[in-house]
mmCIF file with all atom_site columns, C-alpha atoms in Angstrom:
data_model
loop_
_atom_site.group_PDB
_atom_site.id
_atom_site.type_symbol
_atom_site.label_atom_id
_atom_site.label_alt_id
_atom_site.label_comp_id
_atom_site.label_asym_id
_atom_site.label_entity_id
_atom_site.label_seq_id
_atom_site.pdbx_PDB_ins_code
_atom_site.Cartn_x
_atom_site.Cartn_y
_atom_site.Cartn_z
_atom_site.occupancy
_atom_site.B_iso_or_equiv
_atom_site.pdbx_formal_charge
_atom_site.auth_seq_id
_atom_site.auth_comp_id
_atom_site.auth_asym_id
_atom_site.auth_atom_id
_atom_site.pdbx_PDB_model_num
ATOM 1   C CA . MET A 1 1   ? 206.534 122.856 140.914 1.00 88.00 ? 1   MET A CA 1
ATOM 2   C CA . LEU A 1 2   ? 203.953 124.837 142.894 1.00 95.00 ? 2   LEU A CA 1
ATOM 3   C CA . HIS A 1 3   ? 204.499 128.560 143.394 1.00 97.00 ? 3   HIS A CA 1
ATOM 4   C CA . HIS A 1 4   ? 202.697 130.752 145.926 1.00 98.00 ? 4   HIS A CA 1
ATOM 5   C CA . ILE A 1 5   ? 202.363 134.217 144.369 1.00 98.00 ? 5   ILE A CA 1
ATOM 6   C CA . PRO A 1 6   ? 201.289 136.680 147.098 1.00 98.00 ? 6   PRO A CA 1
ATOM 7   C CA . ASN A 1 7   ? 199.388 139.945 146.660 1.00 98.00 ? 7   ASN A CA 1
ATOM 8   C CA . VAL A 1 8   ? 198.186 139.556 143.099 1.00 98.00 ? 8   VAL A CA 1
ATOM 9   C CA . LEU A 1 9   ? 195.204 141.597 144.293 1.00 98.00 ? 9   LEU A CA 1
ATOM 10  C CA . SER A 1 10  ? 195.034 143.966 147.262 1.00 98.00 ? 10  SER A CA 1
ATOM 11  C CA . LYS A 1 11  ? 192.419 143.478 149.975 1.00 98.00 ? 11  LYS A CA 1
ATOM 12  C CA . GLU A 1 12  ? 190.614 146.548 148.596 1.00 98.00 ? 12  GLU A CA 1
ATOM 13  C CA . GLN A 1 13  ? 190.516 145.007 145.121 1.00 98.00 ? 13  GLN A CA 1
ATOM 14  C CA . VAL A 1 14  ? 189.212 141.717 146.534 1.00 98.00 ? 14  VAL A CA 1
ATOM 15  C CA . GLN A 1 15  ? 186.427 143.576 148.329 1.00 98.00 ? 15  GLN A CA 1
ATOM 16  C CA . TYR A 1 16  ? 185.547 145.388 145.100 1.00 98.00 ? 16  TYR A CA 1
ATOM 17  C CA . PHE A 1 17  ? 185.466 142.088 143.177 1.00 98.00 ? 17  PHE A CA 1
ATOM 18  C CA . ARG A 1 18  ? 183.173 140.513 145.770 1.00 98.00 ? 18  ARG A CA 1
ATOM 19  C CA . GLU A 1 19  ? 180.785 143.453 145.834 1.00 98.00 ? 19  GLU A CA 1
ATOM 20  C CA . GLU A 1 20  ? 180.460 143.534 142.051 1.00 98.00 ? 20  GLU A CA 1
ATOM 21  C CA . MET A 1 21  ? 180.040 139.741 141.807 1.00 98.00 ? 21  MET A CA 1
ATOM 22  C CA . ASN A 1 22  ? 177.075 139.895 144.198 1.00 96.00 ? 22  ASN A CA 1
ATOM 23  C CA . LYS A 1 23  ? 175.195 142.011 141.676 1.00 96.00 ? 23  LYS A CA 1
ATOM 24  C CA . ILE A 1 24  ? 174.892 139.410 138.919 1.00 94.00 ? 24  ILE A CA 1
ATOM 25  C CA . GLU A 1 25  ? 173.583 135.865 138.505 1.00 95.00 ? 25  GLU A CA 1
ATOM 26  C CA . TRP A 1 26  ? 176.039 132.980 138.437 1.00 96.00 ? 26  TRP A CA 1
ATOM 27  C CA . VAL A 1 27  ? 175.707 130.019 136.028 1.00 95.00 ? 27  VAL A CA 1
ATOM 28  C CA . ASN A 1 28  ? 176.481 126.292 136.182 1.00 92.00 ? 28  ASN A CA 1
ATOM 29  C CA . GLY A 1 29  ? 180.233 125.712 136.104 1.00 85.00 ? 29  GLY A CA 1
ATOM 30  C CA . LYS A 1 30  ? 179.972 122.798 133.679 1.00 79.00 ? 30  LYS A CA 1
ATOM 31  C CA . VAL A 1 31  ? 179.816 125.285 130.776 1.00 74.00 ? 31  VAL A CA 1
ATOM 32  C CA . THR A 1 32  ? 183.650 125.471 130.640 1.00 70.00 ? 32  THR A CA 1
ATOM 33  C CA . ALA A 1 33  ? 184.406 121.841 131.545 1.00 65.00 ? 33  ALA A CA 1
ATOM 34  C CA . GLY A 1 34  ? 185.697 119.171 129.197 1.00 61.00 ? 34  GLY A CA 1
ATOM 35  C CA . THR A 1 35  ? 183.753 115.960 128.662 1.00 67.00 ? 35  THR A CA 1
ATOM 36  C CA . LEU A 1 36  ? 185.424 114.037 131.484 1.00 64.00 ? 36  LEU A CA 1
ATOM 37  C CA . SER A 1 37  ? 185.772 117.007 133.847 1.00 68.00 ? 37  SER A CA 1
ATOM 38  C CA . ALA A 1 38  ? 182.057 117.773 133.590 1.00 69.00 ? 38  ALA A CA 1
ATOM 39  C CA . THR A 1 39  ? 181.252 114.461 135.298 1.00 81.00 ? 39  THR A CA 1
ATOM 40  C CA . VAL A 1 40  ? 183.031 115.549 138.517 1.00 88.00 ? 40  VAL A CA 1
ATOM 41  C CA . LYS A 1 41  ? 182.434 119.323 138.418 1.00 87.00 ? 41  LYS A CA 1
ATOM 42  C CA . GLN A 1 42  ? 179.861 120.903 140.717 1.00 93.00 ? 42  GLN A CA 1
ATOM 43  C CA . ASN A 1 43  ? 180.254 124.651 141.084 1.00 95.00 ? 43  ASN A CA 1
ATOM 44  C CA . GLN A 1 44  ? 179.081 128.004 139.762 1.00 96.00 ? 44  GLN A CA 1
ATOM 45  C CA . GLN A 1 45  ? 180.751 130.535 137.467 1.00 96.00 ? 45  GLN A CA 1
ATOM 46  C CA . LEU A 1 46  ? 180.372 134.107 136.399 1.00 97.00 ? 46  LEU A CA 1
ATOM 47  C CA . PRO A 1 47  ? 179.083 134.071 132.798 1.00 95.00 ? 47  PRO A CA 1
ATOM 48  C CA . GLU A 1 48  ? 182.099 133.914 130.508 1.00 93.00 ? 48  GLU A CA 1
ATOM 49  C CA . ASP A 1 49  ? 180.790 136.596 128.143 1.00 92.00 ? 49  ASP A CA 1
ATOM 50  C CA . HIS A 1 50  ? 179.525 139.028 130.829 1.00 95.00 ? 50  HIS A CA 1
ATOM 51  C CA . SER A 1 51  ? 181.021 142.541 130.843 1.00 96.00 ? 51  SER A CA 1
ATOM 52  C CA . LEU A 1 52  ? 181.908 142.160 134.543 1.00 97.00 ? 52  LEU A CA 1
ATOM 53  C CA . THR A 1 53  ? 183.925 139.006 133.820 1.00 97.00 ? 53  THR A CA 1
ATOM 54  C CA . HIS A 1 54  ? 185.921 140.927 131.197 1.00 96.00 ? 54  HIS A CA 1
ATOM 55  C CA . HIS A 1 55  ? 186.414 143.895 133.540 1.00 98.00 ? 55  HIS A CA 1
ATOM 56  C CA . LEU A 1 56  ? 187.623 141.871 136.531 1.00 98.00 ? 56  LEU A CA 1
ATOM 57  C CA . SER A 1 57  ? 189.736 139.686 134.271 1.00 98.00 ? 57  SER A CA 1
ATOM 58  C CA . ASN A 1 58  ? 191.560 142.737 132.919 1.00 97.00 ? 58  ASN A CA 1
ATOM 59  C CA . ILE A 1 59  ? 192.344 143.925 136.455 1.00 98.00 ? 59  ILE A CA 1
ATOM 60  C CA . ILE A 1 60  ? 194.045 140.597 137.215 1.00 98.00 ? 60  ILE A CA 1
ATOM 61  C CA . LEU A 1 61  ? 195.952 140.605 133.921 1.00 98.00 ? 61  LEU A CA 1
ATOM 62  C CA . GLU A 1 62  ? 197.203 144.145 134.553 1.00 98.00 ? 62  GLU A CA 1
ATOM 63  C CA . SER A 1 63  ? 198.398 143.156 138.020 1.00 98.00 ? 63  SER A CA 1
ATOM 64  C CA . LEU A 1 64  ? 200.180 140.044 136.743 1.00 98.00 ? 64  LEU A CA 1
ATOM 65  C CA . GLY A 1 65  ? 201.975 142.065 134.089 1.00 97.00 ? 65  GLY A CA 1
ATOM 66  C CA . GLN A 1 66  ? 203.691 144.002 136.874 1.00 97.00 ? 66  GLN A CA 1
ATOM 67  C CA . HIS A 1 67  ? 204.233 141.136 139.327 1.00 98.00 ? 67  HIS A CA 1
ATOM 68  C CA . ALA A 1 68  ? 207.928 140.232 139.277 1.00 97.00 ? 68  ALA A CA 1
ATOM 69  C CA . LEU A 1 69  ? 207.557 136.880 141.060 1.00 98.00 ? 69  LEU A CA 1
ATOM 70  C CA . PHE A 1 70  ? 204.821 135.709 138.686 1.00 98.00 ? 70  PHE A CA 1
ATOM 71  C CA . LEU A 1 71  ? 206.824 136.752 135.628 1.00 98.00 ? 71  LEU A CA 1
ATOM 72  C CA . SER A 1 72  ? 209.893 134.937 136.960 1.00 98.00 ? 72  SER A CA 1
ATOM 73  C CA . ALA A 1 73  ? 208.004 131.730 137.780 1.00 98.00 ? 73  ALA A CA 1
ATOM 74  C CA . ALA A 1 74  ? 205.720 131.543 134.732 1.00 98.00 ? 74  ALA A CA 1
ATOM 75  C CA . ILE A 1 75  ? 207.807 133.206 131.977 1.00 98.00 ? 75  ILE A CA 1
ATOM 76  C CA . PRO A 1 76  ? 204.471 133.799 130.235 1.00 98.00 ? 76  PRO A CA 1
ATOM 77  C CA . LEU A 1 77  ? 204.017 133.887 126.486 1.00 97.00 ? 77  LEU A CA 1
ATOM 78  C CA . ASP A 1 78  ? 200.264 134.394 126.724 1.00 96.00 ? 78  ASP A CA 1
ATOM 79  C CA . ILE A 1 79  ? 197.486 134.099 129.294 1.00 96.00 ? 79  ILE A CA 1
ATOM 80  C CA . ILE A 1 80  ? 193.945 132.851 128.806 1.00 96.00 ? 80  ILE A CA 1
ATOM 81  C CA . PRO A 1 81  ? 191.767 135.600 130.354 1.00 96.00 ? 81  PRO A CA 1
ATOM 82  C CA . PRO A 1 82  ? 190.724 134.746 133.926 1.00 97.00 ? 82  PRO A CA 1
ATOM 83  C CA . LEU A 1 83  ? 187.332 133.277 134.781 1.00 97.00 ? 83  LEU A CA 1
ATOM 84  C CA . PHE A 1 84  ? 185.621 133.168 138.171 1.00 98.00 ? 84  PHE A CA 1
ATOM 85  C CA . ASN A 1 85  ? 183.980 130.370 140.155 1.00 97.00 ? 85  ASN A CA 1
ATOM 86  C CA . ARG A 1 86  ? 182.110 129.835 143.411 1.00 97.00 ? 86  ARG A CA 1
ATOM 87  C CA . TYR A 1 87  ? 181.681 126.749 145.601 1.00 97.00 ? 87  TYR A CA 1
ATOM 88  C CA . GLU A 1 88  ? 179.067 126.370 148.353 1.00 96.00 ? 88  GLU A CA 1
ATOM 89  C CA . ASN A 1 89  ? 176.527 123.836 149.688 1.00 94.00 ? 89  ASN A CA 1
ATOM 90  C CA . ASN A 1 90  ? 178.826 120.782 149.386 1.00 95.00 ? 90  ASN A CA 1
ATOM 91  C CA . GLU A 1 91  ? 179.904 121.644 145.832 1.00 96.00 ? 91  GLU A CA 1
ATOM 92  C CA . SER A 1 92  ? 183.259 120.273 144.658 1.00 96.00 ? 92  SER A CA 1
ATOM 93  C CA . PHE A 1 93  ? 185.391 119.498 141.616 1.00 95.00 ? 93  PHE A CA 1
ATOM 94  C CA . GLY A 1 94  ? 186.761 115.960 141.741 1.00 94.00 ? 94  GLY A CA 1
ATOM 95  C CA . PHE A 1 95  ? 190.195 114.906 140.521 1.00 93.00 ? 95  PHE A CA 1
ATOM 96  C CA . HIS A 1 96  ? 190.747 115.899 136.898 1.00 93.00 ? 96  HIS A CA 1
ATOM 97  C CA . VAL A 1 97  ? 193.394 117.205 134.517 1.00 92.00 ? 97  VAL A CA 1
ATOM 98  C CA . ASP A 1 98  ? 192.941 120.475 132.641 1.00 92.00 ? 98  ASP A CA 1
ATOM 99  C CA . ASN A 1 99  ? 192.502 120.445 128.873 1.00 92.00 ? 99  ASN A CA 1
ATOM 100 C CA . SER A 1 100 ? 195.862 120.674 127.117 1.00 95.00 ? 100 SER A CA 1
ATOM 101 C CA . ILE A 1 101 ? 194.618 123.237 124.573 1.00 95.00 ? 101 ILE A CA 1
ATOM 102 C CA . ARG A 1 102 ? 192.095 125.984 125.279 1.00 94.00 ? 102 ARG A CA 1
ATOM 103 C CA . ARG A 1 103 ? 190.537 128.696 123.143 1.00 89.00 ? 103 ARG A CA 1
ATOM 104 C CA . ILE A 1 104 ? 190.767 132.356 124.111 1.00 86.00 ? 104 ILE A CA 1
ATOM 105 C CA . ARG A 1 105 ? 187.202 133.576 124.446 1.00 80.00 ? 105 ARG A CA 1
ATOM 106 C CA . GLY A 1 106 ? 185.929 135.736 121.625 1.00 79.00 ? 106 GLY A CA 1
ATOM 107 C CA . SER A 1 107 ? 188.634 134.584 119.211 1.00 85.00 ? 107 SER A CA 1
ATOM 108 C CA . SER A 1 108 ? 189.838 131.582 117.245 1.00 87.00 ? 108 SER A CA 1
ATOM 109 C CA . GLU A 1 109 ? 193.222 131.686 118.981 1.00 90.00 ? 109 GLU A CA 1
ATOM 110 C CA . ARG A 1 110 ? 194.190 128.608 120.963 1.00 94.00 ? 110 ARG A CA 1
ATOM 111 C CA . LEU A 1 111 ? 196.854 128.256 123.637 1.00 95.00 ? 111 LEU A CA 1
ATOM 112 C CA . ARG A 1 112 ? 198.692 125.327 125.187 1.00 97.00 ? 112 ARG A CA 1
ATOM 113 C CA . THR A 1 113 ? 197.994 125.157 128.916 1.00 97.00 ? 113 THR A CA 1
ATOM 114 C CA . ASP A 1 114 ? 201.379 124.839 130.631 1.00 98.00 ? 114 ASP A CA 1
ATOM 115 C CA . LEU A 1 115 ? 200.414 126.369 133.978 1.00 98.00 ? 115 LEU A CA 1
ATOM 116 C CA . SER A 1 116 ? 197.158 126.496 135.922 1.00 98.00 ? 116 SER A CA 1
ATOM 117 C CA . CYS A 1 117 ? 196.413 129.468 138.175 1.00 98.00 ? 117 CYS A CA 1
ATOM 118 C CA . THR A 1 118 ? 193.990 130.077 141.035 1.00 98.00 ? 118 THR A CA 1
ATOM 119 C CA . VAL A 1 119 ? 193.614 133.492 142.668 1.00 98.00 ? 119 VAL A CA 1
ATOM 120 C CA . PHE A 1 120 ? 191.748 133.137 145.966 1.00 98.00 ? 120 PHE A CA 1
ATOM 121 C CA . LEU A 1 121 ? 188.986 135.696 146.562 1.00 98.00 ? 121 LEU A CA 1
ATOM 122 C CA . SER A 1 122 ? 187.718 134.309 149.892 1.00 98.00 ? 122 SER A CA 1
ATOM 123 C CA . GLU A 1 123 ? 189.678 134.285 153.124 1.00 98.00 ? 123 GLU A CA 1
ATOM 124 C CA . PRO A 1 124 ? 190.505 130.790 154.479 1.00 98.00 ? 124 PRO A CA 1
ATOM 125 C CA . ASP A 1 125 ? 188.261 131.257 157.514 1.00 97.00 ? 125 ASP A CA 1
ATOM 126 C CA . GLU A 1 126 ? 185.219 132.040 155.344 1.00 98.00 ? 126 GLU A CA 1
ATOM 127 C CA . TYR A 1 127 ? 184.681 128.396 154.375 1.00 98.00 ? 127 TYR A CA 1
ATOM 128 C CA . VAL A 1 128 ? 185.284 124.840 155.552 1.00 98.00 ? 128 VAL A CA 1
ATOM 129 C CA . GLY A 1 129 ? 186.589 122.377 152.980 1.00 97.00 ? 129 GLY A CA 1
ATOM 130 C CA . GLY A 1 130 ? 187.270 123.713 149.503 1.00 97.00 ? 130 GLY A CA 1
ATOM 131 C CA . GLU A 1 131 ? 191.004 123.014 149.524 1.00 97.00 ? 131 GLU A CA 1
ATOM 132 C CA . LEU A 1 132 ? 192.745 122.884 146.179 1.00 97.00 ? 132 LEU A CA 1
ATOM 133 C CA . VAL A 1 133 ? 194.573 119.543 146.173 1.00 97.00 ? 133 VAL A CA 1
ATOM 134 C CA . VAL A 1 134 ? 197.368 119.127 143.625 1.00 97.00 ? 134 VAL A CA 1
ATOM 135 C CA . GLU A 1 135 ? 199.069 115.786 142.999 1.00 94.00 ? 135 GLU A CA 1
ATOM 136 C CA . ASP A 1 136 ? 202.659 115.742 141.788 1.00 86.00 ? 136 ASP A CA 1
ATOM 137 C CA . THR A 1 137 ? 205.766 113.550 142.023 1.00 81.00 ? 137 THR A CA 1
ATOM 138 C CA . TYR A 1 138 ? 206.097 114.358 145.722 1.00 82.00 ? 138 TYR A CA 1
ATOM 139 C CA . GLY A 1 139 ? 202.527 113.521 146.723 1.00 89.00 ? 139 GLY A CA 1
ATOM 140 C CA . TYR A 1 140 ? 199.417 115.568 147.454 1.00 92.00 ? 140 TYR A CA 1
ATOM 141 C CA . HIS A 1 141 ? 199.523 119.269 148.322 1.00 95.00 ? 141 HIS A CA 1
ATOM 142 C CA . GLU A 1 142 ? 196.550 121.037 149.928 1.00 96.00 ? 142 GLU A CA 1
ATOM 143 C CA . VAL A 1 143 ? 196.312 124.739 149.126 1.00 97.00 ? 143 VAL A CA 1
ATOM 144 C CA . LYS A 1 144 ? 194.131 127.337 150.840 1.00 98.00 ? 144 LYS A CA 1
ATOM 145 C CA . LEU A 1 145 ? 195.592 130.836 150.545 1.00 98.00 ? 145 LEU A CA 1
ATOM 146 C CA . PRO A 1 146 ? 194.647 134.314 151.785 1.00 98.00 ? 146 PRO A CA 1
ATOM 147 C CA . ALA A 1 147 ? 192.340 136.337 149.553 1.00 98.00 ? 147 ALA A CA 1
ATOM 148 C CA . GLY A 1 148 ? 194.357 138.092 146.842 1.00 98.00 ? 148 GLY A CA 1
ATOM 149 C CA . ASP A 1 149 ? 197.089 135.425 146.705 1.00 98.00 ? 149 ASP A CA 1
ATOM 150 C CA . MET A 1 150 ? 197.593 132.999 143.819 1.00 98.00 ? 150 MET A CA 1
ATOM 151 C CA . ILE A 1 151 ? 198.827 129.435 143.414 1.00 98.00 ? 151 ILE A CA 1
ATOM 152 C CA . LEU A 1 152 ? 200.630 128.544 140.175 1.00 98.00 ? 152 LEU A CA 1
ATOM 153 C CA . TYR A 1 153 ? 201.139 124.878 139.268 1.00 97.00 ? 153 TYR A CA 1
ATOM 154 C CA . PRO A 1 154 ? 201.776 122.678 136.194 1.00 96.00 ? 154 PRO A CA 1
ATOM 155 C CA . SER A 1 155 ? 198.615 121.972 134.200 1.00 96.00 ? 155 SER A CA 1
ATOM 156 C CA . THR A 1 156 ? 199.813 118.397 133.780 1.00 94.00 ? 156 THR A CA 1
ATOM 157 C CA . SER A 1 157 ? 198.954 117.776 137.445 1.00 95.00 ? 157 SER A CA 1
ATOM 158 C CA . LEU A 1 158 ? 195.873 115.940 138.610 1.00 96.00 ? 158 LEU A CA 1
ATOM 159 C CA . HIS A 1 159 ? 193.998 118.217 140.988 1.00 96.00 ? 159 HIS A CA 1
ATOM 160 C CA . GLU A 1 160 ? 190.678 118.709 142.750 1.00 96.00 ? 160 GLU A CA 1
ATOM 161 C CA . VAL A 1 161 ? 188.684 121.122 144.898 1.00 97.00 ? 161 VAL A CA 1
ATOM 162 C CA . THR A 1 162 ? 187.368 119.288 147.947 1.00 97.00 ? 162 THR A CA 1
ATOM 163 C CA . PRO A 1 163 ? 183.685 119.595 148.967 1.00 97.00 ? 163 PRO A CA 1
ATOM 164 C CA . ILE A 1 164 ? 182.560 122.736 150.797 1.00 96.00 ? 164 ILE A CA 1
ATOM 165 C CA . SER A 1 165 ? 180.863 121.798 154.049 1.00 96.00 ? 165 SER A CA 1
ATOM 166 C CA . SER A 1 166 ? 180.086 125.388 155.087 1.00 97.00 ? 166 SER A CA 1
ATOM 167 C CA . GLY A 1 167 ? 180.626 128.915 153.842 1.00 97.00 ? 167 GLY A CA 1
ATOM 168 C CA . CYS A 1 168 ? 181.512 129.982 150.313 1.00 97.00 ? 168 CYS A CA 1
ATOM 169 C CA . ARG A 1 169 ? 184.765 129.761 148.317 1.00 98.00 ? 169 ARG A CA 1
ATOM 170 C CA . ILE A 1 170 ? 185.199 132.286 145.493 1.00 98.00 ? 170 ILE A CA 1
ATOM 171 C CA . ALA A 1 171 ? 188.232 132.311 143.201 1.00 98.00 ? 171 ALA A CA 1
ATOM 172 C CA . SER A 1 172 ? 189.551 133.206 139.784 1.00 98.00 ? 172 SER A CA 1
ATOM 173 C CA . PHE A 1 173 ? 191.061 130.515 137.576 1.00 97.00 ? 173 PHE A CA 1
ATOM 174 C CA . PHE A 1 174 ? 192.960 130.628 134.298 1.00 97.00 ? 174 PHE A CA 1
ATOM 175 C CA . TRP A 1 175 ? 195.883 129.196 132.347 1.00 98.00 ? 175 TRP A CA 1
ATOM 176 C CA . VAL A 1 176 ? 199.262 130.326 131.053 1.00 98.00 ? 176 VAL A CA 1
ATOM 177 C CA . GLN A 1 177 ? 201.217 129.271 127.996 1.00 98.00 ? 177 GLN A CA 1
ATOM 178 C CA . SER A 1 178 ? 204.836 129.703 128.987 1.00 98.00 ? 178 SER A CA 1
ATOM 179 C CA . MET A 1 179 ? 207.755 130.485 126.719 1.00 98.00 ? 179 MET A CA 1
ATOM 180 C CA . ILE A 1 180 ? 209.383 127.496 128.443 1.00 98.00 ? 180 ILE A CA 1
ATOM 181 C CA . ARG A 1 181 ? 207.253 124.405 127.808 1.00 97.00 ? 181 ARG A CA 1
ATOM 182 C CA . ASP A 1 182 ? 209.181 122.024 130.097 1.00 96.00 ? 182 ASP A CA 1
ATOM 183 C CA . ASP A 1 183 ? 208.411 122.400 133.808 1.00 95.00 ? 183 ASP A CA 1
ATOM 184 C CA . ALA A 1 184 ? 211.899 121.319 134.946 1.00 95.00 ? 184 ALA A CA 1
ATOM 185 C CA . GLU A 1 185 ? 213.614 123.813 132.636 1.00 98.00 ? 185 GLU A CA 1
ATOM 186 C CA . ARG A 1 186 ? 211.223 126.551 133.738 1.00 98.00 ? 186 ARG A CA 1
ATOM 187 C CA . HIS A 1 187 ? 211.951 125.795 137.394 1.00 96.00 ? 187 HIS A CA 1
ATOM 188 C CA . MET A 1 188 ? 215.716 125.915 136.814 1.00 98.00 ? 188 MET A CA 1
ATOM 189 C CA . LEU A 1 189 ? 215.360 129.317 135.171 1.00 98.00 ? 189 LEU A CA 1
ATOM 190 C CA . PHE A 1 190 ? 213.234 130.517 138.086 1.00 98.00 ? 190 PHE A CA 1
ATOM 191 C CA . ASN A 1 191 ? 215.869 129.460 140.632 1.00 98.00 ? 191 ASN A CA 1
ATOM 192 C CA . LEU A 1 192 ? 218.618 131.047 138.556 1.00 98.00 ? 192 LEU A CA 1
ATOM 193 C CA . ASP A 1 193 ? 216.668 134.287 138.205 1.00 98.00 ? 193 ASP A CA 1
ATOM 194 C CA . GLN A 1 194 ? 215.970 134.463 141.950 1.00 97.00 ? 194 GLN A CA 1
ATOM 195 C CA . SER A 1 195 ? 219.663 133.924 142.689 1.00 97.00 ? 195 SER A CA 1
ATOM 196 C CA . ILE A 1 196 ? 220.585 136.706 140.266 1.00 97.00 ? 196 ILE A CA 1
ATOM 197 C CA . GLN A 1 197 ? 218.107 139.078 141.925 1.00 97.00 ? 197 GLN A CA 1
ATOM 198 C CA . ASN A 1 198 ? 219.563 138.318 145.363 1.00 97.00 ? 198 ASN A CA 1
ATOM 199 C CA . LEU A 1 199 ? 223.128 138.835 144.140 1.00 97.00 ? 199 LEU A CA 1
ATOM 200 C CA . ARG A 1 200 ? 222.190 142.123 142.471 1.00 96.00 ? 200 ARG A CA 1
ATOM 201 C CA . MET A 1 201 ? 220.967 143.437 145.822 1.00 96.00 ? 201 MET A CA 1
ATOM 202 C CA . GLN A 1 202 ? 224.160 142.284 147.584 1.00 96.00 ? 202 GLN A CA 1
ATOM 203 C CA . LEU A 1 203 ? 226.797 143.052 144.957 1.00 96.00 ? 203 LEU A CA 1
ATOM 204 C CA . GLY A 1 204 ? 225.250 145.526 142.513 1.00 96.00 ? 204 GLY A CA 1
ATOM 205 C CA . ASP A 1 205 ? 224.261 145.169 138.860 1.00 94.00 ? 205 ASP A CA 1
ATOM 206 C CA . GLN A 1 206 ? 227.773 145.521 137.446 1.00 95.00 ? 206 GLN A CA 1
ATOM 207 C CA . HIS A 1 207 ? 229.508 142.876 139.556 1.00 96.00 ? 207 HIS A CA 1
ATOM 208 C CA . ALA A 1 208 ? 231.307 140.292 137.390 1.00 96.00 ? 208 ALA A CA 1
ATOM 209 C CA . GLU A 1 209 ? 229.475 137.294 138.878 1.00 95.00 ? 209 GLU A CA 1
ATOM 210 C CA . VAL A 1 210 ? 226.098 138.984 138.401 1.00 97.00 ? 210 VAL A CA 1
ATOM 211 C CA . MET A 1 211 ? 226.947 139.633 134.757 1.00 97.00 ? 211 MET A CA 1
ATOM 212 C CA . LYS A 1 212 ? 228.102 136.041 134.215 1.00 97.00 ? 212 LYS A CA 1
ATOM 213 C CA . LEU A 1 213 ? 224.931 134.544 135.699 1.00 97.00 ? 213 LEU A CA 1
ATOM 214 C CA . THR A 1 214 ? 222.727 137.000 133.793 1.00 97.00 ? 214 THR A CA 1
ATOM 215 C CA . ASN A 1 215 ? 224.485 135.955 130.583 1.00 98.00 ? 215 ASN A CA 1
ATOM 216 C CA . LEU A 1 216 ? 223.863 132.290 131.448 1.00 98.00 ? 216 LEU A CA 1
ATOM 217 C CA . TYR A 1 217 ? 220.173 132.991 132.144 1.00 98.00 ? 217 TYR A CA 1
ATOM 218 C CA . HIS A 1 218 ? 219.608 134.649 128.782 1.00 98.00 ? 218 HIS A CA 1
ATOM 219 C CA . ASN A 1 219 ? 221.556 132.022 126.871 1.00 98.00 ? 219 ASN A CA 1
ATOM 220 C CA . LEU A 1 220 ? 219.415 129.286 128.429 1.00 98.00 ? 220 LEU A CA 1
ATOM 221 C CA . MET A 1 221 ? 216.315 131.302 127.479 1.00 98.00 ? 221 MET A CA 1
ATOM 222 C CA . ARG A 1 222 ? 217.571 131.428 123.891 1.00 98.00 ? 222 ARG A CA 1
ATOM 223 C CA . LYS A 1 223 ? 218.086 127.670 123.933 1.00 98.00 ? 223 LYS A CA 1
ATOM 224 C CA . TRP A 1 224 ? 214.744 126.690 125.469 1.00 98.00 ? 224 TRP A CA 1
ATOM 225 C CA . ALA A 1 225 ? 212.225 129.422 124.657 1.00 98.00 ? 225 ALA A CA 1
ATOM 226 C CA . GLU A 1 226 ? 209.377 128.832 122.200 1.00 95.00 ? 226 GLU A CA 1
ATOM 227 C CA . LEU A 1 227 ? 207.804 131.978 120.756 1.00 92.00 ? 227 LEU A CA 1
#
């Protein structure tokens, strides 16, 4: 299931990110690609170990920790710190699947990649091409969101970034290990949680039906969660 998560970053934060990124040299994006992915990957990245990468990454992580829709959709156990890429001059990233296990930079800790995330840092009218295309059971989905918004999708999906024919596409990308490994179970919990939130606004927190559904939500979490 794809989820559009709006306003992960404000327009002011996006502008700050862009200004700071212009001050340093980008590197070849193949440095973080797997063996197969490297054959179809043509883009640039901020150096993974640069202090700016760590700084901007922490801003995104802080925002996500307070973003109710993201927390409801991802049910995160842990997040691999965000990285940053840039596409221009006909660069692209052909169809590929993300590595199932990734290491957290600067540590020996490894996470299972359940969800892939892209935060757009360029407005859609700043570039031509560069759509994120995600393939799932229902076909192909083209994604091109406003700067500051994020797309969240299962890491099991084949996906690509189409060639840039003009302009420049800048984004942040990273992965989430969810407490709920199964995408279908995670989506059911998301729908249940959203229904509970709507009922709370209509009926109040102490209404009997709200309490019953909240109890069901937490009991399903107990059944399915992996910690």
